[in-house]
Structures are given as C-alpha cells and as structure tokens.
Amino acid sequence: MHRVSLPPIGTAKAWREAARGFLAAGVPPEDILWGDHAAAPDLFGGEAAPATKGRTAVPRSFVSMAETAVWHSDPERFARLYAFLWRVKDAPHLMSDRGDADLALLRGMEKNVRRCQHKMKAFVRFREIGDPNAPRRSFAAWFEPTHHTVEPTADFFVRRFSDMDWRILTPDVSAIFENGKLTFQEGHTKPDLPEDAGEQLWITYFQNIFNPARLMVKAMQSEMPKKYWKNMPEAAFIPQMIAEAPARARAMAEAAPTLPPVRMDRVQAQLSAFSSAWDGPMEELPAAIRACTRCPLHCHATQAVPGEGPRDADLMVVGEQPGDQEDLAGRPFVGPAGQMFDRIAGEAGLDREAAFVTNAVKHFKFTARGKRRIHQRPETPEIDQCRWWMNAEVAQVQPKLILAMGATAAQSLTGKGTGILKRRGTIEAGPEGIPVLITLHPSYLLRVPDPRVREEAEAQFRSDLAMAARMMVEAA
C-alpha cells in the first residue's frame, strides 16, 4: 500500500508528479492512500511515488480539469482524480461521456473551484498598511475561501496590482507579493487591519449605484453569498438598503417625468399615421378607397376594392385582400373563395346580404407568371397602411360583431395575425372595443389537399359562421 501526503503549497504540481509516477509504474487506485498535509499529517508519512519511467498519454481535457479540480476542498479529490485517470488512460472517450458519474463529480468540483476563484476576485477588500507616501504602497486583505483557491488565483492579483506590495491572508494559504515577487505561506489567523481612508468613499459609491427598483434579494445573495459579507465593508449597509428599497422605489416612480420621451413621441406619431382620420360623407368613402395611393400595391392592381353591404349592418365580414376576379370586378368576395363563403354561410344560416363584407387590404397583391396572376400574402407595412380604410369602414358601419377570416384580417383588427388555427372560434377585442370572432379564410379551405382535413376545416368554418349567426339573432 502506498501512502502519499501532498503539501498545502504547490499541491497541483505535487499531485501531478505523484500521479504520473504511479501511472507509469502501473499502480492501481486501490493501492494508494492519498491525503493532504493539513488534513492528516500523522497518517500519511509522505512516501514518495515511484520514479517516472515513461510518459502515458492522457487527454488534454483531463489535464485541464485536474489542474482546477485538485484545488477543491474535498479530501477525496486526489483519490477521485487518480481513479478516473486510471480509467481514462485506456479509454480517452470517457472525457466526453456525460453519463459517467465519476466525470460528473469531477466536473462539479472543477465548476465549484472556478466559482470560488470568481468570488475571490470580486470580494477581496484591501486595506493600506504601509506609508502611503512610500515608493511602493503596501496593502493587506483577509479572505476566507471555500476551496484552496489562493494559489491558482494569485496571478490575477499580480497582473492587476503589480505596482504595489500586497498580501492576501487566509486560514489556509496566504499570498505575499513584495518588490515584484510572489511567494506563498501557510495560513494565518485573522489580523486586525486598520481602517482605509478610501473606504468611506467606496461605501458612498456602493450606496449610490444601488437601484431599489431592480432589487432581487435571492439573486443578490446567490452572487454575493452572506459568508463573505463580514469581510466586506459595504455589506454592513445591505440590510438597511433592502429594508428601504420599497419606499425608495415608490419615490423614484413618483418623481418620474410625466411627459413621454422623444422616442415615444415618434412611436405615437407613427401609430397615429395608421389610424384613420376619414371624416367625409359616408357615400364618398368608396370613391376615396378606389383613389388610394397610400402604399405601392396600387401601382400594379387594377383598382382598389371597397367593402359593400348595408351601412348599418350588425355584422361586418373581413377577409384578406381582393383576389384576381375581385380586382377585375371591383367587388369583394366574388371569386372562388367568396363563392365558398356564400355556400357555407347559407348552410350555417348566415345571411350575407345582411352583412357588410370587405377586406383588410384593398388592393390585389400578386406575382405575374405568364398570363396568370398568383396571389401573394400582404406584408405588415401594407396591412398597416390599409388600416386607415379598415378603421374608416368600421367607424361608419359601427357593427355589433366583426367576423375576421384569416391571418391578415386578424392582424388588422386585433394586432396579432399568428396562431389562427388555435384562435379560431374565439372572441377578441377589436377596433373601438367591437368584438371580433376569429375564423379561417375560405381560400385556406380551397388549398387543403387532404379531403379528410378539408372536411374537418369546413366543419369548423361552418360552426364559426353559425356562431356569428346566433350572436346576430341574440343582438337583434
């Protein structure tokens, strides 16, 4: 049985050399008792590992993991690392096996050590202990790390504070940096460090950057665990700031400016551009729609197609846009989709002649393929521009219910054009608070290739139209 005691300083190098020697000599994990000097100085006599006779290739990822995990505070870390090393030398693929319990444990150790290093970089608080007028000022800090992270983290402080002398004292290992040279000593007891002249300035700054409106106590304590508070001067004020946070947040809200910022002014101006300001006589609205040039769609369409039907109708039916036949005839719902709507509406007991029928977009959008004009779905800017006329028609008709058929109509009337299959058959709020019944568009039914799916979709569409018919009867 091999008994190995590793020193508290230079632990990583000592373990690496010992493990390399045992691995080269073929010593299995069960024949080694590992221990660190601080944990059990009497049990382990410091037996040297066998001399290295050759090198065994292991994955670089293991070396990187081991150089971090070896600083964990678990006294079993050396044994666990060597046991996994013994396995991985013959099976390098184990380093990528997420289901391996031993690897998961070592990865957890590695993560904990890195987290402890991060906390050390964030929460070490130096106090000046020497003459402030000396060529090299001198500082000291007391820190209590969770793991043995002073040695692997010291280089960070060397790079950050290379122009001064400093010492980071801990119960485990202390780092001393004097005259540009870094050394390590075994642990210290907590010293009585003097007050720092700049400490009050730092506390004032800390209090002023605290935002009470964004306070999340659990998240704060996760990033700044309470175990570190006792050595951080600003932490003494945290309970008071937490207690005062609700009152300060209310005061901030009350002191907020009442006028909207410039960006909001621009947003409101843009929204108002899409809101209809049509105030002409009712009989002139169709002619105004036919003369529309608000978006580029008018450049290619034959004409704009206004709505038609009783101007005092209780029901308004809104589709997407004119199709090829509607564009040529100048009337809504005269093509194949309109004919399907008429048929199913008759089956559902809905009288089209009593409804005002129109489209969310008034011009036909298409792509020319030879002599054919292929329908294209309107885009959001086109729907927004045409909402000017949609709102004008709603304001004149003042229906009790609007039937929105398809995504474009839903987007124009409710602001949302997605999820029609899930939303169909539901009532949502529309312009001027008028209820909007969402349903499918007849053209969708014409495009469904599967007869069974088409039959089911027609049944759903018929059910929605029947609902609209019932609501009209109840409202009469």
Coordinates of C-alpha atoms in Angstrom, one line a residue:
M1 CA 0.0 0.0 0.0
H2 CA 1.4 3.4 -1.0
R3 CA 0.7 6.3 1.4
V4 CA 1.1 9.8 -0.1
S5 CA 0.9 13.2 1.7
L6 CA 0.7 16.3 -0.5
P7 CA 1.9 19.7 0.6
P8 CA -0.5 22.6 1.1
I9 CA 1.6 24.8 -1.2
G10 CA 2.3 23.5 -4.7
T11 CA -0.4 20.9 -4.4
A12 CA -1.3 20.7 -8.1
K13 CA 2.3 20.1 -9.1
A14 CA 2.9 17.6 -6.4
W15 CA -0.2 15.6 -7.2
R16 CA 0.6 15.6 -11.0
E17 CA 4.1 14.3 -10.4
A18 CA 2.9 11.6 -8.0
A19 CA 0.1 10.5 -10.2
R20 CA 2.4 10.4 -13.3
G21 CA 4.8 8.1 -11.3
F22 CA 2.1 5.8 -10.1
L23 CA 0.5 5.6 -13.5
A24 CA 3.9 4.8 -15.2
A25 CA 4.5 2.1 -12.6
G26 CA 1.1 0.6 -13.1
V27 CA -0.1 1.1 -9.5
P28 CA -3.9 0.8 -9.4
P29 CA -6.0 3.3 -7.4
E30 CA -6.9 0.8 -4.7
D31 CA -3.2 0.5 -3.7
I32 CA -2.8 4.2 -2.9
L33 CA -3.9 6.2 0.1
W34 CA -3.9 9.9 -0.8
G35 CA -4.0 12.7 1.7
D36 CA -3.1 16.4 2.1
H37 CA -0.7 17.5 4.8
A38 CA -3.2 19.8 6.5
A39 CA -5.9 17.1 6.7
A40 CA -3.9 14.2 8.2
P41 CA -0.3 15.0 9.0
D42 CA 0.2 11.9 11.2
L43 CA -1.5 9.3 9.0
F44 CA 0.5 9.9 5.8
G45 CA 4.2 9.7 6.1
G46 CA 5.0 11.4 2.9
E47 CA 6.1 8.3 0.9
A48 CA 7.5 9.2 -2.5
A49 CA 5.8 7.9 -5.6
P50 CA 7.7 5.5 -7.8
A51 CA 10.2 7.2 -10.2
T52 CA 8.7 8.0 -13.6
K53 CA 9.9 5.6 -16.2
G54 CA 7.9 6.9 -19.1
R55 CA 5.0 9.1 -20.1
T56 CA 1.4 7.8 -20.5
A57 CA -0.6 9.9 -22.9
V58 CA -3.9 11.2 -21.5
P59 CA -6.4 13.7 -23.0
R60 CA -5.6 17.3 -22.6
S61 CA -9.1 17.9 -21.3
F62 CA -8.3 15.7 -18.3
V63 CA -5.2 17.6 -17.6
S64 CA -7.0 20.9 -17.7
M65 CA -9.8 19.6 -15.5
A66 CA -7.4 18.1 -13.0
E67 CA -5.4 21.3 -12.6
T68 CA -8.5 23.0 -11.4
A69 CA -10.3 20.3 -9.5
V70 CA -7.2 19.5 -7.5
W71 CA -7.8 22.7 -5.5
H72 CA -11.2 21.6 -4.3
S73 CA -11.6 21.2 -0.5
D74 CA -12.9 17.6 -0.7
P75 CA -10.2 15.4 1.0
E76 CA -11.1 12.7 -1.5
R77 CA -10.2 14.8 -4.6
F78 CA -6.8 13.2 -5.1
A79 CA -8.1 9.7 -5.0
R80 CA -11.0 10.5 -7.3
L81 CA -8.8 12.2 -9.8
Y82 CA -6.3 9.3 -9.9
A83 CA -9.1 6.7 -10.1
F84 CA -10.6 8.5 -13.2
L85 CA -7.1 9.0 -14.6
W86 CA -6.5 5.2 -14.3
R87 CA -9.7 4.6 -16.4
V88 CA -9.2 7.4 -18.9
K89 CA -5.7 6.3 -19.9
D90 CA -7.2 3.3 -21.7
A91 CA -10.5 4.9 -22.7
P92 CA -10.0 8.6 -23.7
H93 CA -13.6 8.8 -24.9
L94 CA -14.7 8.9 -21.2
M95 CA -13.9 12.6 -21.2
S96 CA -16.9 13.2 -23.4
D97 CA -19.2 10.7 -21.7
R98 CA -21.9 12.8 -20.0
G99 CA -23.4 9.8 -18.3
D100 CA -20.2 8.9 -16.4
A101 CA -20.8 9.5 -12.7
D102 CA -17.1 9.9 -11.8
L103 CA -16.6 12.5 -14.5
A104 CA -19.7 14.4 -13.5
L105 CA -18.4 14.6 -9.9
L106 CA -15.0 15.9 -11.1
R107 CA -16.7 18.4 -13.4
G108 CA -18.7 19.6 -10.4
M109 CA -15.5 20.1 -8.4
E110 CA -14.0 22.0 -11.3
K111 CA -17.0 24.3 -11.5
N112 CA -17.0 24.9 -7.7
V113 CA -13.3 25.8 -7.8
R114 CA -13.8 28.3 -10.7
R115 CA -16.8 29.8 -8.9
C116 CA -14.7 30.2 -5.7
Q117 CA -11.9 31.9 -7.8
H118 CA -14.5 34.3 -9.2
K119 CA -15.7 35.2 -5.7
M120 CA -12.2 35.8 -4.5
K121 CA -11.5 38.2 -7.4
A122 CA -14.8 40.0 -6.6
F123 CA -14.8 40.1 -2.8
V124 CA -11.2 40.6 -1.6
R125 CA -11.0 44.0 0.1
F126 CA -7.5 45.5 0.6
R127 CA -6.7 48.0 3.3
E128 CA -3.5 50.1 3.3
I129 CA -1.0 49.0 6.0
G130 CA 2.2 50.9 5.0
D131 CA 3.3 54.5 4.4
P132 CA 1.0 56.0 1.7
N133 CA 4.0 58.2 0.6
A134 CA 6.4 55.2 0.1
P135 CA 7.6 54.4 -3.4
R136 CA 5.6 51.2 -3.3
R137 CA 2.4 51.4 -1.3
S138 CA 1.5 48.3 0.8
F139 CA -1.9 46.7 1.3
A140 CA -3.4 43.6 3.0
A141 CA -6.6 41.7 2.9
W142 CA -8.3 39.0 4.9
F143 CA -10.3 36.4 2.9
E144 CA -11.9 33.1 3.7
P145 CA -12.2 31.0 0.5
T146 CA -14.4 27.9 0.3
H147 CA -11.8 26.0 -1.5
H148 CA -7.9 26.1 -1.8
T149 CA -8.1 28.9 -4.5
V150 CA -5.4 31.4 -3.3
E151 CA -2.5 29.8 -5.2
P152 CA -4.2 29.3 -8.5
T153 CA -5.8 32.8 -8.3
A154 CA -2.8 34.8 -7.2
D155 CA -1.6 35.6 -10.7
F156 CA -4.8 37.6 -11.3
F157 CA -3.8 39.9 -8.4
V158 CA -0.2 40.1 -9.6
R159 CA -1.4 41.4 -13.0
R160 CA -4.0 43.7 -11.5
F161 CA -1.8 45.2 -8.7
S162 CA 1.8 44.8 -9.9
D163 CA 2.7 48.4 -8.9
M164 CA 2.2 47.8 -5.2
D165 CA 3.0 45.4 -2.4
W166 CA 0.1 43.3 -1.1
R167 CA -0.7 40.2 0.9
I168 CA -3.9 38.2 0.9
L169 CA -4.1 36.3 4.2
T170 CA -6.4 33.3 4.6
P171 CA -6.7 30.4 7.1
D172 CA -5.3 28.1 4.5
V173 CA -2.6 29.6 2.4
S174 CA -1.6 33.2 2.1
A175 CA -0.2 35.0 -1.0
I176 CA 2.6 37.6 -0.4
F177 CA 3.6 40.0 -3.2
E178 CA 6.6 42.2 -2.3
N179 CA 9.0 44.0 -4.7
G180 CA 7.6 42.3 -7.7
K181 CA 8.0 38.7 -6.3
L182 CA 5.1 36.4 -5.4
T183 CA 5.5 33.9 -2.6
F184 CA 3.1 31.7 -0.6
Q185 CA 3.0 31.0 3.1
E186 CA 0.8 28.6 5.2
G187 CA -2.3 30.0 6.8
H188 CA -2.7 32.9 9.2
T189 CA -5.2 33.9 11.9
K190 CA -7.3 36.9 11.1
P191 CA -5.3 40.1 11.5
D192 CA -6.5 43.4 12.9
L193 CA -6.4 45.5 9.8
P194 CA -6.6 49.3 10.0
E195 CA -9.4 51.4 8.6
D196 CA -8.9 52.5 5.0
A197 CA -9.1 56.3 4.2
G198 CA -10.8 55.5 0.9
E199 CA -13.3 53.0 2.4
Q200 CA -16.0 55.6 3.1
L201 CA -15.8 56.9 -0.5
W202 CA -16.3 53.3 -1.7
I203 CA -19.3 52.8 0.6
T204 CA -20.8 56.1 -0.7
Y205 CA -20.4 54.9 -4.3
F206 CA -21.9 51.5 -3.5
Q207 CA -24.9 53.1 -1.9
N208 CA -25.5 55.4 -4.8
I209 CA -25.3 52.8 -7.6
F210 CA -27.9 50.6 -5.7
N211 CA -31.2 50.5 -7.7
P212 CA -34.1 49.7 -5.4
A213 CA -36.5 49.2 -8.3
R214 CA -34.4 46.2 -9.6
L215 CA -33.8 44.6 -6.2
M216 CA -33.9 40.8 -6.2
V217 CA -32.7 39.6 -2.8
K218 CA -32.2 35.9 -3.7
A219 CA -30.3 36.6 -6.9
M220 CA -28.1 39.1 -5.0
Q221 CA -27.3 36.6 -2.3
S222 CA -26.5 34.0 -4.9
E223 CA -23.9 36.2 -6.5
M224 CA -22.8 37.7 -3.1
P225 CA -23.1 34.9 -0.5
K226 CA -23.5 36.0 3.1
K227 CA -20.4 34.1 4.2
Y228 CA -18.3 36.9 2.5
W229 CA -20.2 39.8 4.0
K230 CA -18.3 40.0 7.3
N231 CA -15.1 41.0 5.4
M232 CA -16.7 43.5 3.0
P233 CA -17.2 47.0 4.5
E234 CA -20.1 47.8 2.2
A235 CA -22.0 44.7 3.2
A236 CA -22.9 46.3 6.6
F237 CA -25.3 48.6 4.7
I238 CA -27.0 45.9 2.6
P239 CA -29.8 45.1 5.2
Q240 CA -30.7 48.8 5.5
M241 CA -30.8 49.2 1.7
I242 CA -33.0 46.2 1.4
A243 CA -35.4 47.5 4.1
E244 CA -35.6 50.9 2.4
A245 CA -35.9 49.6 -1.2
P246 CA -39.8 49.6 -1.4
A247 CA -40.1 53.2 -0.2
R248 CA -37.2 54.4 -2.5
A249 CA -38.8 52.6 -5.5
R250 CA -42.1 54.4 -4.9
A251 CA -40.3 57.7 -4.6
M252 CA -38.5 57.1 -7.9
A253 CA -41.8 56.3 -9.6
E254 CA -43.5 59.4 -8.2
A255 CA -40.5 61.5 -9.4
A256 CA -40.5 60.1 -12.9
P257 CA -41.2 62.6 -15.7
T258 CA -44.8 62.7 -16.8
L259 CA -44.1 63.8 -20.4
P260 CA -43.3 60.9 -22.8
P261 CA -39.7 60.7 -24.1
V262 CA -38.8 61.8 -27.6
R263 CA -38.8 58.1 -28.8
M264 CA -42.3 57.6 -27.5
D265 CA -43.4 60.7 -29.3
R266 CA -42.1 59.2 -32.6
V267 CA -43.9 55.9 -31.9
Q268 CA -47.2 57.6 -31.1
A269 CA -46.8 59.7 -34.3
Q270 CA -46.3 56.6 -36.3
L271 CA -49.3 54.9 -34.8
S272 CA -51.5 57.9 -35.5
A273 CA -50.4 57.8 -39.1
F274 CA -52.1 54.4 -39.4
S275 CA -55.3 55.4 -37.5
S276 CA -58.0 56.6 -39.9
A277 CA -58.9 60.3 -39.8
W278 CA -61.5 59.9 -42.6
D279 CA -64.4 62.2 -41.8
G280 CA -66.1 62.7 -45.2
P281 CA -69.6 61.7 -46.1
M282 CA -70.4 58.0 -46.0
E283 CA -71.3 57.9 -49.7
E284 CA -67.9 59.3 -50.7
L285 CA -65.8 56.6 -48.8
P286 CA -65.9 54.0 -51.6
A287 CA -64.6 56.6 -54.2
A288 CA -61.8 57.6 -51.7
I289 CA -60.7 54.0 -51.3
R290 CA -60.6 53.5 -55.1
A291 CA -58.3 56.5 -55.4
C292 CA -55.9 55.2 -52.6
T293 CA -52.1 55.5 -53.2
R294 CA -51.0 55.0 -49.6
C295 CA -48.8 52.0 -50.4
P296 CA -47.1 50.7 -53.6
L297 CA -49.8 48.0 -54.2
H298 CA -51.8 50.5 -56.2
C299 CA -49.1 50.6 -58.9
H300 CA -49.9 47.1 -60.2
A301 CA -53.5 46.3 -59.1
T302 CA -56.4 47.1 -61.5
Q303 CA -58.3 49.0 -58.8
A304 CA -58.9 49.2 -55.0
V305 CA -61.9 47.3 -53.9
P306 CA -64.0 48.9 -51.1
G307 CA -66.5 47.0 -48.9
E308 CA -70.2 46.7 -49.8
G309 CA -73.4 45.9 -47.9
P310 CA -75.8 47.7 -45.6
R311 CA -74.2 50.7 -43.9
D312 CA -76.0 49.9 -40.7
A313 CA -75.2 46.2 -40.7
D314 CA -74.9 44.4 -37.3
L315 CA -72.2 42.1 -38.8
M316 CA -69.1 43.0 -40.7
V317 CA -67.2 40.3 -42.5
V318 CA -63.5 41.0 -43.2
G319 CA -61.3 38.9 -45.5
E320 CA -57.7 39.3 -46.5
Q321 CA -57.5 41.1 -49.8
P322 CA -59.2 41.1 -53.2
G323 CA -58.3 38.1 -55.5
D324 CA -57.9 38.1 -59.2
Q325 CA -61.6 38.2 -60.0
E326 CA -62.4 40.8 -57.3
D327 CA -59.6 43.0 -58.7
L328 CA -61.2 42.9 -62.2
A329 CA -64.8 43.3 -61.0
G330 CA -64.2 45.9 -58.3
R331 CA -66.4 44.0 -55.8
P332 CA -65.4 41.9 -52.7
F333 CA -66.0 38.1 -52.4
V334 CA -67.0 37.3 -56.0
G335 CA -64.2 34.7 -56.7
P336 CA -63.9 31.1 -55.7
A337 CA -63.3 31.9 -52.0
G338 CA -66.3 34.2 -52.0
Q339 CA -68.5 31.6 -53.6
M340 CA -67.4 29.0 -50.9
F341 CA -68.1 31.6 -48.2
D342 CA -71.6 32.1 -49.7
R343 CA -72.3 28.3 -49.8
I344 CA -71.1 27.6 -46.2
A345 CA -72.8 30.8 -44.8
G346 CA -76.1 29.6 -46.3
E347 CA -75.6 26.2 -44.6
A348 CA -74.9 27.9 -41.3
G349 CA -77.9 30.2 -41.5
L350 CA -75.8 33.4 -42.0
D351 CA -77.3 35.9 -44.4
R352 CA -74.5 37.5 -46.4
E353 CA -76.9 40.2 -47.8
A354 CA -77.4 41.5 -44.3
A355 CA -73.7 41.8 -43.6
F356 CA -71.1 44.4 -44.7
V357 CA -68.3 42.5 -46.4
T358 CA -64.9 43.9 -47.0
N359 CA -61.1 43.1 -47.0
A360 CA -58.3 44.2 -44.6
V361 CA -56.2 45.2 -47.7
K362 CA -57.9 46.9 -50.6
H363 CA -55.5 46.2 -53.5
F364 CA -54.7 42.8 -55.0
K365 CA -51.1 41.8 -54.4
F366 CA -49.8 39.2 -56.8
T367 CA -46.8 37.8 -58.8
A368 CA -47.2 37.5 -62.6
R369 CA -46.5 34.1 -64.1
G370 CA -47.2 34.4 -67.8
K371 CA -50.9 35.3 -68.1
R372 CA -51.7 34.2 -64.6
R373 CA -51.6 36.4 -61.5
I374 CA -50.5 34.4 -58.4
H375 CA -51.8 35.7 -55.1
Q376 CA -49.3 36.9 -52.5
R377 CA -49.9 37.5 -48.9
P378 CA -49.8 41.2 -47.8
E379 CA -46.9 42.2 -45.6
T380 CA -47.2 44.1 -42.3
P381 CA -46.5 47.6 -43.7
E382 CA -49.2 47.1 -46.3
I383 CA -51.7 45.9 -43.7
D384 CA -50.8 48.9 -41.5
Q385 CA -51.3 51.4 -44.3
C386 CA -54.6 49.9 -45.3
R387 CA -55.8 50.0 -41.7
W388 CA -56.7 53.7 -42.5
W389 CA -59.6 52.5 -44.6
M390 CA -60.4 49.5 -42.5
N391 CA -61.0 51.8 -39.4
A392 CA -63.0 54.2 -41.5
E393 CA -65.4 51.5 -42.6
V394 CA -65.7 50.2 -39.1
A395 CA -66.4 53.7 -37.8
Q396 CA -69.1 54.3 -40.4
V397 CA -70.9 50.9 -40.2
Q398 CA -70.5 50.5 -36.3
P399 CA -71.2 46.7 -36.4
K400 CA -72.1 44.8 -33.3
L401 CA -69.7 41.9 -34.4
I402 CA -66.8 41.6 -36.8
L403 CA -66.0 38.2 -38.4
A404 CA -62.2 38.2 -39.1
M405 CA -61.4 35.5 -41.7
G406 CA -57.7 34.5 -41.8
A407 CA -54.4 35.9 -40.5
T408 CA -54.4 39.2 -42.4
A409 CA -57.8 40.2 -41.1
A410 CA -56.9 39.1 -37.6
Q411 CA -53.7 41.2 -37.7
S412 CA -55.5 44.3 -39.0
L413 CA -58.3 44.1 -36.4
T414 CA -56.5 42.7 -33.3
G415 CA -52.8 43.4 -33.9
K416 CA -51.9 39.7 -34.0
G417 CA -52.0 37.5 -37.1
T418 CA -50.5 34.3 -35.8
G419 CA -52.0 31.1 -34.4
I420 CA -55.3 31.3 -36.4
L421 CA -56.0 27.5 -36.1
K422 CA -55.8 27.7 -32.3
R423 CA -57.6 31.1 -32.0
R424 CA -60.5 30.3 -34.4
G425 CA -63.9 30.2 -32.8
T426 CA -62.8 32.7 -30.1
I427 CA -63.9 36.3 -29.5
E428 CA -61.2 39.0 -29.1
A429 CA -61.3 42.8 -28.8
G430 CA -61.2 44.8 -32.0
P431 CA -61.3 48.5 -33.0
E432 CA -63.4 50.7 -30.8
G433 CA -64.0 47.7 -28.5
I434 CA -66.1 45.9 -31.0
P435 CA -65.9 42.1 -30.5
V436 CA -64.0 40.2 -33.2
L437 CA -64.8 36.5 -34.0
I438 CA -61.7 34.8 -35.4
T439 CA -62.2 32.1 -38.1
L440 CA -60.5 30.5 -41.1
H441 CA -60.3 32.1 -44.5
P442 CA -62.3 30.3 -47.3
S443 CA -59.2 30.3 -49.5
Y444 CA -57.4 28.1 -46.9
L445 CA -60.2 25.5 -47.3
L446 CA -59.6 25.6 -51.1
R447 CA -55.9 24.9 -50.7
V448 CA -56.1 21.9 -48.3
P449 CA -55.1 18.8 -50.3
D450 CA -56.3 16.1 -47.9
P451 CA -60.1 15.6 -48.3
R452 CA -60.5 14.5 -44.7
V453 CA -58.6 17.6 -43.3
R454 CA -60.6 19.8 -45.7
E455 CA -63.9 18.3 -44.5
E456 CA -62.9 18.9 -40.9
A457 CA -61.8 22.5 -41.6
E458 CA -65.1 23.2 -43.4
A459 CA -67.0 21.9 -40.4
Q460 CA -65.0 24.3 -38.2
F461 CA -65.7 27.2 -40.5
R462 CA -69.4 26.3 -40.7
S463 CA -69.5 26.2 -36.9
D464 CA -67.9 29.7 -36.6
L465 CA -70.4 31.2 -39.1
A466 CA -73.3 29.6 -37.2
M467 CA -71.9 31.2 -34.0
A468 CA -71.9 34.6 -35.8
A469 CA -75.5 34.0 -37.0
R470 CA -76.7 33.1 -33.4
M471 CA -74.9 36.2 -32.0
M472 CA -76.7 38.4 -34.5
V473 CA -80.1 36.9 -33.6
E474 CA -79.4 37.5 -29.9
A475 CA -78.3 41.0 -30.5
A476 CA -81.4 41.9 -32.5

